[in-house]
C-alpha cells in the first residue's frame, strides 16, 4: 500500500511557496495514496512563537488543507502535538542520530547563522521530522526542494534503525514536483520564499486580497531584458514568476513562453496576478467558513484518533525492537 505523510509548519502566515511546494501537490496525491496530512506544531516551537499566534496558525493550516480541497473523508488530518507518539519516537530517533549529521543540515546552518543562541530543538529537529514520517510507515513524502536533505537523513535513520534492531520502518521516498518545488522571493530570487521573511512584499500570502496580489506581482523584481523566457542561470526572477504562473494556471512553461513572446513583462505580470487570485479567492472563502467551525474541530479530533492508532502501533514495535519493557 502506498502511504503519504506530509505537513506545513504553523510558523508564519502561509504563502504561495508552501502552496506550490506542498499544498497543491497534496491535492493530486490524495487521489492515489492513503494520506496523513498534519500540522507540525512541535516543529514550529523550535523558534520562539507567540502562543496566541501559534494557536491561530495551527488552526489556519488545518483549515487551509480543507479549503484547498484535501478531503477529510479520504485523508487523515491532524495536529502533531495531539499525537504524543511523535515526541516519544522523536526522542528515540535522536538516540540514533549523530551530532555531525545534524550539524551538516543546511536549514539549521541558515536558521542559526548570526544568532547568539538557538534552541537545542532547532538542532535536533530533523530527528523529530524523521519520527513524524516513520511513525506512519510512509512510503512517500511530498515536500519542496528545501526538505530534500531532511528526507535523506530520514532514510539513513530508518535504514540504520532497521540494521541495528531488525526491520521496523519503511524507508520513505521523497516526492518533489518538477514545477513549484522551489519558489523564490519576489524581492530577491536568490532567496527561498519564506514564512519567516519580515518583508511582506517578498511573498504572496494565501489570505492576500486580489488587490494586494496585484500590487505584489507588479512590484516583483524582473530584469532588463524584457522577454518572458525560462533561464534560471541568467533570468532567475522572471523564471521564478513563470513557475508561479505555471503552478496557478496549470499551463506548461513552453505555453507561457509562447503566449508572451515579443511582449514585455506588463501583461505577463497582470495575467499572473489574475491567475493567482482566481485560484486563491475560492480557497479564502472556504477557509473563512471553516476556520472557526465545529466542523474543523471534529475533523481534527477524528484525525488525531486515527493518527494515534497508526502511530502507536509503530511506536510499540520500535520500543520492543530496542528492548524497552512493554506490556
Ligand atoms: P515548512 O513548513 O517550512 O514548509 C512546508 C512545505 O512547503 C515547502 N515549501 C516550499 N516549496 C516551494 N517553495 C518554497 N518557497 C517553499 N517553502 C516551503 C516545504 O519544502 C515543505 O514541503 N520540516 C518541514 C515540516 C515537517 C514535515 C515533516 C514535512 C515536519 N515534519 C514530515 C514532511 C514530513 C518544514 O519545515 O516545512
Tab-separated table of C-alpha atoms and ligand atoms in Angstrom:
chain	number	residue	atom	x	y	z
A	1	UNK	CA	0.000	0.000	0.000
A	2	UNK	CA	1.287	3.464	-0.859
A	3	UNK	CA	1.093	5.843	2.067
A	4	UNK	CA	1.932	9.519	2.398
A	5	UNK	CA	2.740	11.726	5.377
A	6	UNK	CA	3.438	15.410	4.999
A	7	UNK	CA	2.764	18.763	6.584
A	8	UNK	CA	3.270	22.507	6.724
A	9	UNK	CA	4.651	24.143	9.890
A	10	UNK	CA	2.460	26.792	11.551
A	11	UNK	CA	5.448	29.082	11.982
A	12	UNK	CA	4.176	32.017	9.943
A	13	UNK	CA	1.490	33.086	7.524
A	14	UNK	CA	1.139	30.523	4.750
A	15	UNK	CA	2.376	31.795	1.384
A	16	UNK	CA	2.418	30.603	-2.202
A	17	UNK	CA	5.781	28.870	-1.637
A	18	UNK	CA	4.140	26.329	0.657
A	19	UNK	CA	1.204	26.237	-1.726
A	20	UNK	CA	3.328	25.342	-4.759
A	21	UNK	CA	5.739	23.018	-2.982
A	22	UNK	CA	3.271	21.237	-0.723
A	23	UNK	CA	-0.414	22.094	-0.607
A	24	UNK	CA	-1.147	21.900	-4.333
A	25	UNK	CA	0.760	18.610	-4.783
A	26	UNK	CA	-1.168	17.179	-1.794
A	27	UNK	CA	-4.380	17.604	-3.785
A	28	UNK	CA	-3.370	15.258	-6.571
A	29	UNK	CA	-1.513	12.900	-4.280
A	30	UNK	CA	-4.653	12.240	-2.203
A	31	UNK	CA	-6.196	10.539	-5.259
A	32	UNK	CA	-3.521	7.853	-5.330
A	33	UNK	CA	-2.216	7.366	-1.802
A	34	UNK	CA	-3.518	6.783	1.682
A	35	UNK	CA	-2.673	10.185	3.156
A	36	UNK	CA	-1.820	11.632	6.542
A	37	UNK	CA	-1.580	15.428	6.449
A	38	UNK	CA	-0.575	17.040	9.700
A	39	UNK	CA	0.217	20.406	11.253
A	40	UNK	CA	3.749	20.069	12.692
A	41	UNK	CA	3.293	22.470	15.603
A	42	UNK	CA	6.075	20.844	17.658
A	43	UNK	CA	8.417	21.904	14.855
A	44	UNK	CA	7.154	25.475	14.924
A	45	UNK	CA	8.277	25.937	18.534
A	46	UNK	CA	11.911	25.247	17.705
A	47	UNK	CA	11.977	29.031	17.282
A	48	UNK	CA	10.142	31.477	19.533
A	49	UNK	CA	6.390	31.643	18.888
A	50	UNK	CA	3.733	33.874	20.348
A	51	UNK	CA	1.235	31.418	21.936
A	52	UNK	CA	-1.846	33.162	20.520
A	53	UNK	CA	-0.345	33.224	17.048
A	54	UNK	CA	0.733	29.596	17.243
A	55	UNK	CA	-2.815	28.621	18.248
A	56	UNK	CA	-4.378	30.570	15.374
A	57	UNK	CA	-1.847	29.481	12.765
A	58	UNK	CA	-2.199	25.830	13.659
A	59	UNK	CA	-5.937	26.056	13.026
A	60	UNK	CA	-5.237	28.125	9.905
A	61	UNK	CA	-3.035	25.473	8.322
A	62	UNK	CA	-5.599	22.754	9.034
A	63	UNK	CA	-8.358	24.971	7.603
A	64	UNK	CA	-6.261	25.684	4.502
A	65	UNK	CA	-5.770	21.960	3.911
A	66	UNK	CA	-9.508	21.509	3.761
A	67	UNK	CA	-10.251	24.783	1.963
A	68	UNK	CA	-7.753	23.921	-0.789
A	69	UNK	CA	-9.504	20.617	-1.372
A	70	UNK	CA	-7.983	17.933	0.827
A	71	UNK	CA	-10.851	15.574	1.504
A	72	UNK	CA	-11.102	14.804	5.238
A	73	UNK	CA	-13.152	11.700	4.446
A	74	UNK	CA	-10.290	10.278	2.436
A	75	UNK	CA	-7.292	11.686	4.319
A	76	UNK	CA	-6.334	11.861	7.978
A	77	UNK	CA	-5.802	15.484	9.029
A	78	UNK	CA	-4.374	16.138	12.478
A	79	UNK	CA	-2.243	18.337	14.689
A	80	UNK	CA	1.116	16.843	15.651
A	81	UNK	CA	1.058	17.744	19.354
A	82	UNK	CA	-2.217	15.842	19.743
A	83	UNK	CA	-0.403	12.604	18.953
A	84	UNK	CA	2.193	12.182	21.715
A	85	UNK	CA	3.901	9.327	19.851
A	86	UNK	CA	5.688	11.974	17.741
A	87	UNK	CA	7.561	13.398	20.708
A	88	UNK	CA	8.354	9.926	22.025
A	89	UNK	CA	9.679	8.471	18.770
A	90	UNK	CA	11.415	11.813	18.175
A	91	UNK	CA	13.476	11.158	21.300
A	92	UNK	CA	14.252	7.597	20.241
A	93	UNK	CA	15.364	8.815	16.810
A	94	UNK	CA	17.643	11.383	18.447
A	95	UNK	CA	19.460	8.477	20.060
A	96	UNK	CA	20.118	7.098	16.561
A	97	UNK	CA	21.236	10.395	15.045
A	98	UNK	CA	24.831	11.554	15.011
A	99	UNK	CA	25.734	15.042	16.151
A	100	UNK	CA	27.744	15.562	12.944
A	101	UNK	CA	24.766	14.651	10.765
A	102	UNK	CA	22.631	17.314	12.418
A	103	UNK	CA	25.411	19.866	12.139
A	104	UNK	CA	25.521	19.358	8.368
A	105	UNK	CA	21.858	20.268	7.864
A	106	UNK	CA	21.755	23.426	5.757
A	107	UNK	CA	18.452	24.580	7.272
A	108	UNK	CA	19.994	24.503	10.725
A	109	UNK	CA	23.025	26.411	9.471
A	110	UNK	CA	20.827	29.054	7.821
A	111	UNK	CA	18.493	29.453	10.769
A	112	UNK	CA	21.235	29.625	13.369
A	113	UNK	CA	23.593	31.867	11.393
A	114	UNK	CA	24.394	35.119	13.153
A	115	UNK	CA	22.286	34.242	16.231
A	116	UNK	CA	23.786	34.426	19.724
A	117	UNK	CA	21.844	31.380	20.820
A	118	UNK	CA	19.290	29.000	19.348
A	119	UNK	CA	17.209	26.268	20.990
A	120	UNK	CA	18.575	22.736	21.247
A	121	UNK	CA	15.377	21.645	19.485
A	122	UNK	CA	16.293	23.643	16.372
A	123	UNK	CA	19.380	21.431	16.162
A	124	UNK	CA	17.613	18.109	16.795
A	125	UNK	CA	14.578	18.998	14.655
A	126	UNK	CA	15.452	16.578	11.775
A	127	UNK	CA	15.250	13.610	14.179
A	128	UNK	CA	11.681	14.638	15.053
A	129	UNK	CA	10.887	15.030	11.369
A	130	UNK	CA	12.178	11.501	10.761
A	131	UNK	CA	9.927	10.268	13.568
A	132	UNK	CA	6.921	12.034	12.015
A	133	UNK	CA	7.413	10.141	8.788
A	134	UNK	CA	8.496	6.751	10.152
A	135	UNK	CA	5.594	6.547	12.633
A	136	UNK	CA	3.164	6.215	9.721
A	137	UNK	CA	5.315	3.821	7.691
A	138	UNK	CA	5.026	6.395	4.908
A	139	UNK	CA	6.238	5.086	1.565
A	140	UNK	CA	6.282	8.593	0.061
A	141	UNK	CA	6.741	12.124	1.367
A	142	UNK	CA	5.765	15.074	-0.838
A	143	UNK	CA	7.953	18.063	0.002
A	144	UNK	CA	9.526	21.143	-1.532
A	145	UNK	CA	13.148	21.076	-2.580
A	146	UNK	CA	14.384	22.601	0.717
A	147	UNK	CA	13.348	19.462	2.643
A	148	UNK	CA	15.348	17.048	0.467
A	149	UNK	CA	18.266	16.885	2.890
A	150	UNK	CA	15.946	16.140	5.838
A	151	UNK	CA	14.370	13.341	3.814
A	152	UNK	CA	17.792	11.866	3.042
A	153	UNK	CA	18.583	11.849	6.756
A	154	UNK	CA	15.205	10.203	7.459
A	155	UNK	CA	16.084	7.447	5.009
A	156	UNK	CA	19.521	6.972	6.601
A	157	UNK	CA	17.981	6.796	10.079
A	158	UNK	CA	15.330	4.283	9.006
A	159	UNK	CA	17.997	2.060	7.454
A	160	UNK	CA	20.291	2.433	10.458
A	161	UNK	CA	17.495	1.508	12.858
A	162	UNK	CA	16.432	-1.466	10.732
A	163	UNK	CA	20.021	-2.725	10.562
A	164	UNK	CA	20.528	-2.393	14.316
A	165	UNK	CA	17.208	-3.672	15.610
A	166	UNK	CA	15.581	-5.602	12.775
A	167	UNK	CA	13.155	-4.480	10.120
A	168	UNK	CA	10.866	-1.911	11.740
A	169	UNK	CA	10.444	1.112	9.475
A	170	UNK	CA	9.562	1.591	5.843
A	171	UNK	CA	12.309	3.590	4.109
A	172	UNK	CA	10.407	6.506	2.519
A	173	UNK	CA	10.882	8.122	-0.883
A	174	UNK	CA	10.554	11.876	-1.378
A	175	UNK	CA	8.141	13.235	-3.990
A	176	UNK	CA	9.470	16.552	-5.306
A	177	UNK	CA	7.468	18.183	-8.097
A	178	UNK	CA	9.347	19.466	-11.110
A	179	UNK	CA	7.370	22.742	-11.009
A	180	UNK	CA	6.784	24.775	-7.863
A	181	UNK	CA	9.124	22.895	-5.534
A	182	UNK	CA	11.438	25.884	-5.138
A	183	UNK	CA	9.568	29.171	-5.263
A	184	UNK	CA	11.856	32.110	-4.599
A	185	UNK	CA	11.231	35.515	-3.005
A	186	UNK	CA	9.523	38.137	-5.181
A	187	UNK	CA	12.022	40.722	-3.958
A	188	UNK	CA	15.121	38.538	-4.302
A	189	UNK	CA	15.162	35.413	-6.485
A	190	UNK	CA	18.302	34.139	-4.771
A	191	UNK	CA	16.364	33.514	-1.539
A	192	UNK	CA	13.601	30.970	-0.987
A	193	UNK	CA	10.155	32.462	-0.433
A	194	UNK	CA	9.831	32.008	3.293
A	195	UNK	CA	7.191	32.312	6.023
A	196	UNK	CA	9.771	33.916	8.275
A	197	UNK	CA	10.785	36.764	5.932
A	198	UNK	CA	9.605	40.023	7.579
A	199	UNK	CA	9.326	41.775	4.179
A	200	UNK	CA	5.643	41.271	3.296
A	201	UNK	CA	6.331	42.065	-0.355
A	202	UNK	CA	8.705	39.128	-0.652
A	203	UNK	CA	5.769	36.753	-0.931
A	204	UNK	CA	2.077	36.465	-1.697
A	205	UNK	CA	0.193	35.194	1.325
A	206	UNK	CA	-2.692	32.817	0.892
A	207	UNK	CA	-5.016	35.352	2.510
A	208	UNK	CA	-3.943	38.366	0.430
A	209	UNK	CA	-6.755	40.262	-1.315
A	210	UNK	CA	-6.785	40.408	-5.134
A	211	UNK	CA	-5.528	43.973	-4.838
A	212	UNK	CA	-2.606	43.002	-2.645
A	213	UNK	CA	-1.807	40.130	-5.025
A	214	UNK	CA	-1.769	42.523	-8.000
A	215	UNK	CA	0.416	45.023	-6.170
A	216	UNK	CA	2.906	42.397	-5.042
A	217	UNK	CA	3.343	40.905	-8.506
A	218	UNK	CA	3.551	44.384	-10.022
A	219	UNK	CA	6.419	45.157	-7.617
A	220	UNK	CA	8.172	41.802	-8.090
A	221	UNK	CA	11.701	42.185	-9.410
A	222	UNK	CA	12.380	41.141	-13.016
A	223	UNK	CA	15.317	42.032	-15.273
A	224	UNK	CA	16.048	44.496	-18.051
A	225	UNK	CA	15.844	42.006	-20.937
A	226	UNK	CA	12.062	42.254	-21.283
A	227	UNK	CA	11.420	38.727	-22.563
A	228	UNK	CA	9.353	36.051	-20.808
A	229	UNK	CA	11.776	33.177	-21.086
A	230	UNK	CA	12.820	30.495	-18.588
A	231	UNK	CA	16.503	30.591	-17.767
A	232	UNK	CA	17.343	30.102	-14.099
A	233	UNK	CA	21.007	30.984	-14.650
A	234	UNK	CA	20.615	34.401	-16.237
A	235	UNK	CA	16.942	35.266	-15.561
A	236	UNK	CA	16.122	33.871	-12.107
A	237	UNK	CA	13.478	36.483	-11.214
A	238	UNK	CA	11.464	36.009	-14.413
A	239	UNK	CA	11.925	32.221	-14.294
A	240	UNK	CA	10.523	32.247	-10.770
A	241	UNK	CA	7.457	34.223	-11.858
A	242	UNK	CA	6.967	31.811	-14.755
A	243	UNK	CA	6.998	28.839	-12.398
A	244	UNK	CA	4.473	30.557	-10.140
A	245	UNK	CA	2.322	31.214	-13.201
A	246	UNK	CA	2.556	27.541	-14.174
A	247	UNK	CA	1.538	26.491	-10.644
A	248	UNK	CA	-1.570	28.672	-10.669
A	249	UNK	CA	-2.669	28.315	-14.283
A	250	UNK	CA	-1.748	24.687	-14.887
A	251	UNK	CA	-0.094	25.821	-18.158
A	252	UNK	CA	3.283	24.481	-19.224
A	253	UNK	CA	6.371	26.697	-19.265
A	254	UNK	CA	6.541	26.308	-23.059
A	255	UNK	CA	2.950	27.539	-23.428
A	256	UNK	CA	3.706	30.561	-21.229
A	257	UNK	CA	6.826	31.385	-23.258
A	258	UNK	CA	4.800	31.205	-26.484
A	259	UNK	CA	1.936	33.330	-25.154
A	260	UNK	CA	4.154	36.267	-24.148
A	261	UNK	CA	6.670	36.102	-26.982
A	262	UNK	CA	7.649	39.577	-28.109
A	263	UNK	CA	5.827	41.262	-25.218
A	264	UNK	CA	7.363	42.952	-22.167
A	265	UNK	CA	6.577	41.991	-18.589
A	266	UNK	CA	3.465	44.168	-18.121
A	267	UNK	CA	0.711	41.900	-19.395
A	268	UNK	CA	2.535	38.797	-18.143
A	269	UNK	CA	2.578	40.153	-14.585
A	270	UNK	CA	-1.075	41.213	-14.782
A	271	UNK	CA	-2.208	37.811	-16.038
A	272	UNK	CA	-0.080	36.125	-13.398
A	273	UNK	CA	-1.825	38.123	-10.660
A	274	UNK	CA	-5.239	37.236	-12.111
A	275	UNK	CA	-4.351	33.538	-12.305
A	276	UNK	CA	-3.202	33.572	-8.665
A	277	UNK	CA	-6.257	35.491	-7.462
A	278	UNK	CA	-8.622	33.221	-9.374
A	279	UNK	CA	-7.141	30.196	-7.645
A	280	UNK	CA	-6.819	31.737	-4.180
A	281	UNK	CA	-10.157	33.543	-3.764
A	282	UNK	CA	-12.340	30.396	-3.570
A	283	UNK	CA	-9.815	28.873	-1.144
A	284	UNK	CA	-10.033	32.004	1.028
A	285	UNK	CA	-13.831	31.841	1.038
A	286	UNK	CA	-13.878	28.217	2.128
A	287	UNK	CA	-11.116	28.919	4.685
A	288	UNK	CA	-13.275	31.643	6.295
A	289	UNK	CA	-16.240	29.300	6.540
A	290	UNK	CA	-14.282	26.559	8.197
A	291	UNK	CA	-11.506	28.079	10.323
A	292	UNK	CA	-13.595	28.726	13.447
A	293	UNK	CA	-16.153	25.989	12.883
A	294	UNK	CA	-17.125	22.971	14.945
A	295	UNK	CA	-16.603	21.021	11.728
A	296	UNK	CA	-12.865	21.749	11.813
A	297	UNK	CA	-12.574	20.661	15.456
A	298	UNK	CA	-14.466	17.453	14.678
A	299	UNK	CA	-12.162	16.697	11.722
A	300	UNK	CA	-9.057	17.302	13.850
A	301	UNK	CA	-10.346	15.168	16.738
A	302	UNK	CA	-11.165	12.326	14.420
A	303	UNK	CA	-7.803	12.790	12.686
A	304	UNK	CA	-5.893	12.674	15.984
A	305	UNK	CA	-7.614	9.392	16.896
A	306	UNK	CA	-6.848	7.751	13.555
A	307	UNK	CA	-3.290	9.077	13.509
A	308	UNK	CA	-2.686	7.874	17.093
A	309	UNK	CA	-3.802	4.406	16.205
A	310	UNK	CA	-1.337	4.153	13.309
A	311	UNK	CA	1.476	5.929	15.183
A	312	UNK	CA	1.114	3.958	18.421
A	313	UNK	CA	1.370	0.630	16.588
A	314	UNK	CA	4.725	1.657	15.062
A	315	UNK	CA	5.995	3.193	18.280
A	316	UNK	CA	5.296	-0.055	20.125
A	317	UNK	CA	7.217	-2.063	17.507
A	318	UNK	CA	10.163	0.337	17.693
A	319	UNK	CA	10.243	0.224	21.507
A	320	UNK	CA	10.053	-3.551	21.581
A	321	UNK	CA	12.819	-3.757	18.986
A	322	UNK	CA	15.037	-1.516	21.135
A	323	UNK	CA	14.439	-3.577	24.260
A	324	UNK	CA	12.077	-1.397	26.248
A	325	UNK	CA	9.745	-3.177	28.657
A	326	UNK	CA	6.271	-3.056	27.110
A	327	UNK	CA	3.082	-4.822	28.172
B	1	LIG	P1	7.740	24.139	6.024
B	1	LIG	O1	6.616	24.420	6.929
B	1	LIG	O2	8.901	25.059	6.009
B	1	LIG	O3	7.196	24.046	4.541
B	1	LIG	C1	6.092	23.206	4.237
B	1	LIG	C2	6.272	22.575	2.877
B	1	LIG	O4	6.308	23.605	1.894
B	1	LIG	C3	7.513	23.533	1.160
B	1	LIG	N1	7.960	24.897	0.897
B	1	LIG	C4	8.232	25.355	-0.317
B	1	LIG	N2	8.129	24.788	-1.523
B	1	LIG	C5	8.471	25.547	-2.591
B	1	LIG	N3	8.912	26.823	-2.488
B	1	LIG	C6	9.014	27.428	-1.296
B	1	LIG	N4	9.438	28.680	-1.206
B	1	LIG	C7	8.657	26.694	-0.134
B	1	LIG	N5	8.623	26.983	1.192
B	1	LIG	C8	8.193	25.869	1.802
B	1	LIG	C9	8.500	22.791	2.052
B	1	LIG	O5	9.506	22.189	1.309
B	1	LIG	C10	7.587	21.812	2.742
B	1	LIG	O6	7.384	20.678	1.927
B	1	LIG	N6	10.211	20.426	8.219
B	1	LIG	C11	9.035	20.748	7.443
B	1	LIG	C12	7.742	20.375	8.124
B	1	LIG	C13	7.694	18.943	8.504
B	1	LIG	C14	7.475	17.845	7.617
B	1	LIG	C15	7.531	16.690	8.443
B	1	LIG	C16	7.249	17.773	6.264
B	1	LIG	C17	7.869	18.434	9.749
B	1	LIG	N7	7.756	17.068	9.741
B	1	LIG	C18	7.358	15.419	7.892
B	1	LIG	C19	7.095	16.497	5.711
B	1	LIG	C20	7.134	15.343	6.526
B	1	LIG	C21	9.032	22.258	7.214
B	1	LIG	O7	9.617	22.997	7.923
B	1	LIG	O8	8.235	22.648	6.204
